[in-house]
Short mmCIF file of C-alpha atoms in Angstrom, two decimals:
data_model
loop_
_atom_site.label_atom_id
_atom_site.label_comp_id
_atom_site.label_asym_id
_atom_site.label_seq_id
_atom_site.Cartn_x
_atom_site.Cartn_y
_atom_site.Cartn_z
CA UNK A 1 45.81 -122.41 -55.67
CA UNK A 2 42.45 -122.72 -57.51
CA UNK A 3 41.99 -126.18 -55.86
CA UNK A 4 42.66 -124.58 -52.29
CA UNK A 5 40.04 -121.71 -53.10
CA UNK A 6 37.63 -124.40 -54.02
CA UNK A 7 38.06 -126.54 -51.01
CA UNK A 8 37.91 -123.29 -48.68
CA UNK A 9 34.32 -122.77 -50.02
CA UNK A 10 33.13 -126.34 -50.07
CA UNK A 11 29.78 -127.11 -48.43
CA UNK A 12 31.25 -129.92 -46.15
CA UNK A 13 32.47 -128.59 -43.11
CA UNK A 14 34.92 -131.44 -43.03
CA UNK A 15 36.74 -130.49 -46.16
CA UNK A 16 37.16 -127.01 -44.80
CA UNK A 17 38.43 -128.52 -41.45
CA UNK A 18 41.13 -130.48 -43.24
CA UNK A 19 42.10 -127.60 -45.35
CA UNK A 20 42.41 -125.23 -42.23
CA UNK A 21 44.29 -128.05 -40.41
CA UNK A 22 46.96 -127.81 -43.28
CA UNK A 23 46.86 -124.28 -43.91
CA UNK A 24 50.27 -123.46 -42.33
CA UNK A 25 52.08 -125.96 -44.39
CA UNK A 26 50.28 -124.85 -47.47
CA UNK A 27 51.21 -121.15 -46.67
CA UNK A 28 54.82 -122.24 -46.91
CA UNK A 29 54.24 -123.47 -50.47
CA UNK A 30 51.71 -120.90 -51.86
CA UNK A 31 52.63 -118.01 -49.69
CA UNK A 32 50.98 -116.68 -46.58
CA UNK A 33 49.60 -113.45 -48.14
CA UNK A 34 47.78 -115.62 -50.66
CA UNK A 35 46.21 -117.79 -48.03
CA UNK A 36 45.38 -115.08 -45.47
CA UNK A 37 41.89 -114.25 -46.94
CA UNK A 38 41.26 -118.05 -46.43
CA UNK A 39 42.68 -118.29 -42.89
CA UNK A 40 40.50 -115.07 -42.05
CA UNK A 41 37.42 -116.76 -43.43
CA UNK A 42 37.82 -119.97 -41.50
CA UNK A 43 38.00 -117.66 -38.24
CA UNK A 44 34.61 -116.74 -39.05
CA UNK A 45 33.23 -120.23 -40.22
CA UNK A 46 29.80 -121.07 -39.12
CA UNK A 47 31.08 -124.53 -38.02
CA UNK A 48 32.77 -124.45 -34.61
CA UNK A 49 35.18 -127.31 -35.41
CA UNK A 50 36.62 -125.21 -38.23
CA UNK A 51 36.95 -122.25 -35.97
CA UNK A 52 38.71 -124.31 -33.43
CA UNK A 53 41.23 -126.05 -35.71
CA UNK A 54 41.91 -122.58 -37.38
CA UNK A 55 42.66 -121.08 -34.02
CA UNK A 56 44.81 -123.91 -33.16
CA UNK A 57 46.90 -123.06 -36.23
CA UNK A 58 47.01 -119.37 -35.48
CA UNK A 59 50.64 -119.38 -33.92
CA UNK A 60 51.99 -121.26 -36.82
CA UNK A 61 50.45 -119.40 -39.47
CA UNK A 62 50.85 -115.94 -37.98
CA UNK A 63 54.84 -116.84 -37.83
CA UNK A 64 54.60 -116.53 -41.55
CA UNK A 65 53.04 -113.09 -41.37
CA UNK A 66 54.57 -109.68 -40.48
CA UNK A 67 53.10 -107.99 -37.33
CA UNK A 68 51.15 -105.34 -39.40
CA UNK A 69 49.41 -108.16 -41.29
CA UNK A 70 48.76 -110.06 -37.84
CA UNK A 71 47.23 -106.92 -36.39
CA UNK A 72 45.32 -105.69 -39.26
CA UNK A 73 43.71 -108.92 -40.28
CA UNK A 74 43.97 -111.77 -37.62
CA UNK A 75 43.56 -109.93 -34.16
CA UNK A 76 40.18 -108.30 -34.86
CA UNK A 77 38.54 -111.73 -35.51
CA UNK A 78 40.10 -113.01 -32.33
CA UNK A 79 38.43 -110.45 -30.50
CA UNK A 80 35.08 -111.72 -31.82
CA UNK A 81 36.14 -115.41 -30.97
CA UNK A 82 36.72 -114.44 -27.38
CA UNK A 83 33.09 -113.84 -27.23
CA UNK A 84 31.96 -116.87 -29.16
CA UNK A 85 29.00 -118.66 -27.45
CA UNK A 86 30.60 -121.99 -27.97
CA UNK A 87 33.15 -122.91 -25.00
CA UNK A 88 35.37 -125.07 -27.12
CA UNK A 89 36.10 -122.02 -29.53
CA UNK A 90 36.87 -119.87 -26.59
CA UNK A 91 39.07 -122.63 -24.85
CA UNK A 92 41.06 -123.02 -28.37
CA UNK A 93 41.65 -119.11 -28.33
CA UNK A 94 42.88 -119.11 -24.61
CA UNK A 95 45.48 -121.99 -25.72
CA UNK A 96 46.72 -120.02 -28.64
CA UNK A 97 46.21 -116.38 -28.20
CA UNK A 98 49.27 -115.66 -25.84
CA UNK A 99 51.90 -116.99 -27.98
CA UNK A 100 50.97 -114.16 -30.63
CA UNK A 101 52.28 -111.61 -28.22
CA UNK A 102 55.83 -112.10 -29.27
CA UNK A 103 54.87 -111.69 -32.78
CA UNK A 104 53.16 -108.34 -32.62
CA UNK A 105 55.36 -106.73 -29.96
CA UNK A 106 54.42 -104.63 -26.87
CA UNK A 107 52.35 -102.07 -28.52
CA UNK A 108 50.28 -104.62 -30.57
CA UNK A 109 49.87 -106.91 -27.40
CA UNK A 110 48.63 -104.08 -25.20
CA UNK A 111 46.26 -102.85 -27.78
CA UNK A 112 44.90 -106.35 -29.05
CA UNK A 113 45.85 -109.34 -26.99
CA UNK A 114 45.63 -107.92 -23.58
CA UNK A 115 41.84 -107.07 -23.99
CA UNK A 116 41.30 -110.67 -25.25
CA UNK A 117 43.14 -111.86 -22.36
CA UNK A 118 41.16 -109.86 -19.97
CA UNK A 119 37.96 -110.95 -21.49
CA UNK A 120 38.83 -114.65 -21.30
CA UNK A 121 40.31 -114.59 -17.66
CA UNK A 122 36.85 -113.77 -16.58
CA UNK A 123 35.19 -116.51 -18.57
CA UNK A 124 32.61 -118.52 -16.80
CA UNK A 125 34.20 -121.91 -17.80
CA UNK A 126 37.53 -123.01 -15.99
CA UNK A 127 38.53 -124.75 -18.99
CA UNK A 128 38.91 -121.28 -20.69
CA UNK A 129 40.74 -119.66 -17.92
CA UNK A 130 43.38 -122.25 -17.12
CA UNK A 131 45.19 -122.35 -20.50
CA UNK A 132 45.78 -118.52 -20.09
CA UNK A 133 47.83 -119.41 -16.93
CA UNK A 134 49.78 -122.08 -18.58
CA UNK A 135 50.88 -119.64 -21.23
CA UNK A 136 51.08 -116.59 -18.89
CA UNK A 137 55.05 -116.49 -19.45
CA UNK A 138 54.44 -115.65 -23.10
CA UNK A 139 52.54 -112.36 -22.03
CA UNK A 140 55.10 -111.75 -19.37
CA UNK A 141 57.88 -111.75 -21.71
CA UNK A 142 56.31 -108.88 -23.82
CA UNK A 143 54.64 -106.57 -21.30
CA UNK A 144 55.02 -108.00 -17.83
CA UNK A 145 52.11 -109.00 -15.58
CA UNK A 146 52.59 -106.38 -12.83
CA UNK A 147 49.64 -104.25 -14.53
CA UNK A 148 47.36 -107.01 -14.98
CA UNK A 149 48.03 -108.69 -11.50
CA UNK A 150 44.52 -107.63 -10.17
CA UNK A 151 42.68 -109.11 -13.02
CA UNK A 152 44.84 -112.20 -12.88
CA UNK A 153 44.25 -112.83 -9.16
CA UNK A 154 40.44 -112.32 -9.46
CA UNK A 155 40.41 -115.21 -11.99
CA UNK A 156 43.06 -117.37 -9.94
CA UNK A 157 40.76 -116.93 -6.73
CA UNK A 158 37.85 -118.05 -8.65
CA UNK A 159 39.58 -121.14 -9.95
CA UNK A 160 41.32 -121.94 -6.48
CA UNK A 161 37.63 -121.80 -5.12
CA UNK A 162 36.26 -124.07 -7.77
CA UNK A 163 34.16 -127.09 -6.51
CA UNK A 164 35.98 -129.45 -8.64
CA UNK A 165 39.18 -130.42 -6.85
CA UNK A 166 41.09 -131.23 -10.06
CA UNK A 167 40.61 -127.53 -11.08
CA UNK A 168 42.01 -126.44 -7.71
CA UNK A 169 45.01 -128.92 -8.15
CA UNK A 170 45.78 -127.39 -11.74
CA UNK A 171 45.99 -123.81 -10.15
CA UNK A 172 48.57 -125.08 -7.66
CA UNK A 173 50.75 -126.39 -10.54
CA UNK A 174 50.68 -122.99 -12.23
CA UNK A 175 51.61 -121.23 -8.83
CA UNK A 176 55.16 -122.24 -9.68
CA UNK A 177 55.00 -120.27 -12.98
CA UNK A 178 53.64 -117.20 -11.00
CA UNK A 179 56.57 -117.34 -8.48
CA UNK A 180 59.02 -117.21 -11.36
CA UNK A 181 57.32 -114.39 -13.18
CA UNK A 182 56.35 -112.18 -10.15
CA UNK A 183 59.45 -112.58 -7.99
CA UNK A 184 59.24 -112.63 -4.16
CA UNK A 185 57.43 -109.37 -3.41
CA UNK A 186 54.73 -109.40 -5.90
CA UNK A 187 54.13 -113.14 -5.59
CA UNK A 188 53.62 -112.75 -1.80
CA UNK A 189 51.49 -109.69 -2.21
CA UNK A 190 49.11 -111.25 -4.58
CA UNK A 191 49.41 -114.90 -4.30
CA UNK A 192 51.22 -115.97 -1.05
CA UNK A 193 48.14 -116.25 1.13
CA UNK A 194 46.37 -118.14 -1.38
CA UNK A 195 49.44 -120.60 -1.91
CA UNK A 196 49.28 -121.41 1.83
CA UNK A 197 45.61 -121.74 2.09
CA UNK A 198 45.76 -124.92 0.10
CA UNK A 199 46.98 -126.59 3.17
CA UNK A 200 43.65 -126.13 4.73
CA UNK A 201 41.81 -127.93 1.79
CA UNK A 202 39.64 -130.84 2.74
CA UNK A 203 40.95 -132.99 -0.09
CA UNK A 204 44.13 -134.84 0.81
CA UNK A 205 45.48 -134.74 -2.78
CA UNK A 206 45.23 -130.95 -2.75
CA UNK A 207 47.15 -130.61 0.62
CA UNK A 208 49.74 -133.12 -0.59
CA UNK A 209 50.05 -131.00 -3.81
CA UNK A 210 50.38 -127.88 -1.82
CA UNK A 211 53.14 -129.29 0.29
CA UNK A 212 55.09 -130.09 -2.94
CA UNK A 213 54.31 -126.80 -4.47
CA UNK A 214 55.84 -124.94 -1.17
CA UNK A 215 58.98 -126.76 -1.77
CA UNK A 216 59.15 -125.82 -5.47
CA UNK A 217 58.28 -122.13 -4.62
CA UNK A 218 60.92 -122.14 -1.79
CA UNK A 219 63.46 -123.14 -4.24
CA UNK A 220 62.53 -120.20 -6.53
CA UNK A 221 61.95 -117.39 -4.01
CA UNK A 222 64.50 -118.58 -1.27
CA UNK A 223 64.73 -119.48 2.25
CA UNK A 224 64.03 -116.07 3.68
CA UNK A 225 60.42 -116.16 2.09
CA UNK A 226 59.82 -119.65 3.52
CA UNK A 227 61.12 -118.81 6.82
CA UNK A 228 58.93 -115.52 6.88
CA UNK A 229 55.62 -116.82 5.66
CA UNK A 230 55.62 -120.70 5.40
CA UNK A 231 57.00 -121.72 8.87
CA UNK A 232 54.46 -119.73 10.80
CA UNK A 233 51.59 -121.31 8.91
CA UNK A 234 53.18 -124.85 9.48
CA UNK A 235 53.73 -124.26 13.14
CA UNK A 236 50.08 -123.20 13.56
CA UNK A 237 48.81 -126.64 12.90
CA UNK A 238 50.38 -128.13 15.99
CA UNK A 239 47.14 -127.73 17.97
CA UNK A 240 44.71 -128.53 15.17
CA UNK A 241 41.98 -130.73 16.32
CA UNK A 242 42.26 -133.08 13.03
CA UNK A 243 45.49 -135.11 13.32
CA UNK A 244 45.58 -135.34 9.41
CA UNK A 245 46.39 -131.48 9.39
CA UNK A 246 48.86 -131.93 12.15
CA UNK A 247 50.75 -134.34 9.88
CA UNK A 248 51.03 -131.62 7.05
CA UNK A 249 53.76 -129.54 8.60
CA UNK A 250 55.97 -132.78 9.06
CA UNK A 251 55.38 -133.67 5.50
CA UNK A 252 56.39 -130.15 4.57
CA UNK A 253 59.39 -129.79 6.74
CA UNK A 254 60.89 -133.10 5.32
CA UNK A 255 60.77 -131.33 1.77
CA UNK A 256 61.90 -127.85 2.49
CA UNK A 257 64.36 -128.41 5.50
CA UNK A 258 67.49 -128.79 3.17
CA UNK A 259 66.49 -125.26 1.67
CA UNK A 260 66.26 -123.52 4.95
CA UNK A 261 68.85 -121.44 6.59
CA UNK A 262 70.88 -123.16 9.61
CA UNK A 263 69.53 -120.78 11.92
CA UNK A 264 65.89 -121.52 10.95
CA UNK A 265 66.54 -125.38 11.09
CA UNK A 266 68.17 -125.42 14.56
CA UNK A 267 66.22 -122.48 16.12
CA UNK A 268 62.64 -122.97 14.88
CA UNK A 269 62.15 -126.18 12.94
CA UNK A 270 64.03 -128.54 15.21
CA UNK A 271 62.15 -127.43 18.34
CA UNK A 272 58.72 -127.91 16.57
CA UNK A 273 59.55 -131.53 15.60
CA UNK A 274 60.73 -132.41 18.75
CA UNK A 275 57.45 -131.16 20.22
CA UNK A 276 55.33 -133.21 18.08
CA UNK A 277 56.74 -136.43 19.77
CA UNK A 278 54.21 -135.92 22.49
CA UNK A 279 51.32 -136.08 20.10
CA UNK A 280 48.72 -138.97 21.16
CA UNK A 281 48.30 -140.18 17.54
CA UNK A 282 50.79 -142.81 16.41
CA UNK A 283 50.72 -141.45 12.76
CA UNK A 284 52.12 -138.22 14.01
CA UNK A 285 54.79 -139.82 16.11
CA UNK A 286 56.24 -142.12 13.45
CA UNK A 287 56.12 -139.03 10.88
CA UNK A 288 58.15 -137.19 13.48
CA UNK A 289 60.70 -140.27 13.20
CA UNK A 290 60.86 -139.78 9.42
CA UNK A 291 61.23 -136.00 9.71
CA UNK A 292 64.04 -136.50 12.17
CA UNK A 293 65.91 -138.68 9.62
CA UNK A 294 65.89 -135.80 7.14
CA UNK A 295 66.84 -133.30 9.83
CA UNK A 296 69.56 -135.00 11.60
CA UNK A 297 72.25 -134.74 8.81
CA UNK A 298 71.45 -131.02 8.52
CA UNK A 299 72.20 -130.17 12.41
CA UNK A 300 75.64 -128.71 13.06
CA UNK A 301 74.81 -127.94 16.81
CA UNK A 302 75.97 -131.19 18.63
CA UNK A 303 73.39 -130.84 21.45
CA UNK A 304 70.69 -130.71 18.79
CA UNK A 305 72.06 -133.69 17.20
CA UNK A 306 72.09 -135.61 20.60
CA UNK A 307 68.55 -134.55 21.24
CA UNK A 308 67.56 -135.92 17.79
CA UNK A 309 69.19 -139.27 18.36
CA UNK A 310 67.77 -139.44 21.98
CA UNK A 311 64.23 -138.81 20.35
CA UNK A 312 64.76 -141.53 17.86
CA UNK A 313 65.77 -143.87 20.45
CA UNK A 314 62.81 -143.00 22.67
CA UNK A 315 60.46 -143.39 19.86
CA UNK A 316 61.95 -146.71 19.11
CA UNK A 317 60.57 -148.07 22.25
CA UNK A 318 57.06 -146.53 21.73
CA UNK A 319 53.87 -148.61 22.58
CA UNK A 320 52.81 -148.45 18.89
CA UNK A 321 54.47 -150.98 16.45
CA UNK A 322 54.57 -148.63 13.46
CA UNK A 323 56.13 -145.85 15.57
CA UNK A 324 58.94 -148.38 16.70
CA UNK A 325 59.19 -149.56 13.11
CA UNK A 326 59.86 -146.23 11.45
CA UNK A 327 61.88 -144.97 14.36
CA UNK A 328 64.29 -147.97 14.13
CA UNK A 329 64.39 -147.50 10.50
CA UNK A 330 65.07 -143.77 10.63
CA UNK A 331 67.86 -144.37 13.20
CA UNK A 332 69.62 -146.99 10.93
CA UNK A 333 72.46 -145.92 8.81
#
């Protein structure tokens, strides 16, 4: 213990860094109560790298403490770190603070962790805000997210509008978490329009990710959600001036069709797909063929099955080679 205390006060930050990195393991040997003052000291270290590694070890170390010790000794210093001028320190805190919610319970979370969350979710750096979304389930388990949905959506809207498309992409990935946490009603109220707006993004990778995301969200929220909110959005692209956007509903339908009700498939989706056959752009027409390959096995109405087969046959004699190729391929067993 004497050696550990000496190392904790070493002038070299690298020595302090190494000690901070190993502090959860040392706590198991020497006792967490004995090392608590050192852990707290490292949270206030003048070197940002020491604060980062200490924060990264917070969850492991705090598991060795009782909730009172965490609330009284650790959380006040995490509040200070939430306003640290170094972005890497705030990012480390964002990555590690929410798992502490389960250790301090609802009261401790509302009193101490929630204020930290609300500070960090408004941070100017996307690198700080994004980890909070990744770990949001930790907060939801303890206090739910209904009461913070407005603050949450403010941050999400900022991230969704970020100039860097990779940041926008990350938010799309986390929307699946939101669907699981919020449920259909709250998700649609707070997140639904944003989820569908990504289909309008100028970056193809974002639109592609949005389509895959819609499939995952539909699997979570159910066909009724998709039929009420997603299908009207997809159908609106039928007359879009840019053919790249007219292809998006065909891509999406190919993914979500198996999740939809029979009524929606035969009464709404199938007529839409067949109408796209008249598009002047070959890329649209051969994607109609691909879409029909997915749709046809789902049809129970014999007349619609016949219409699908007739459409594939018609596309098989199209003037464009690619359309003919994909039509014949889609029509083969």
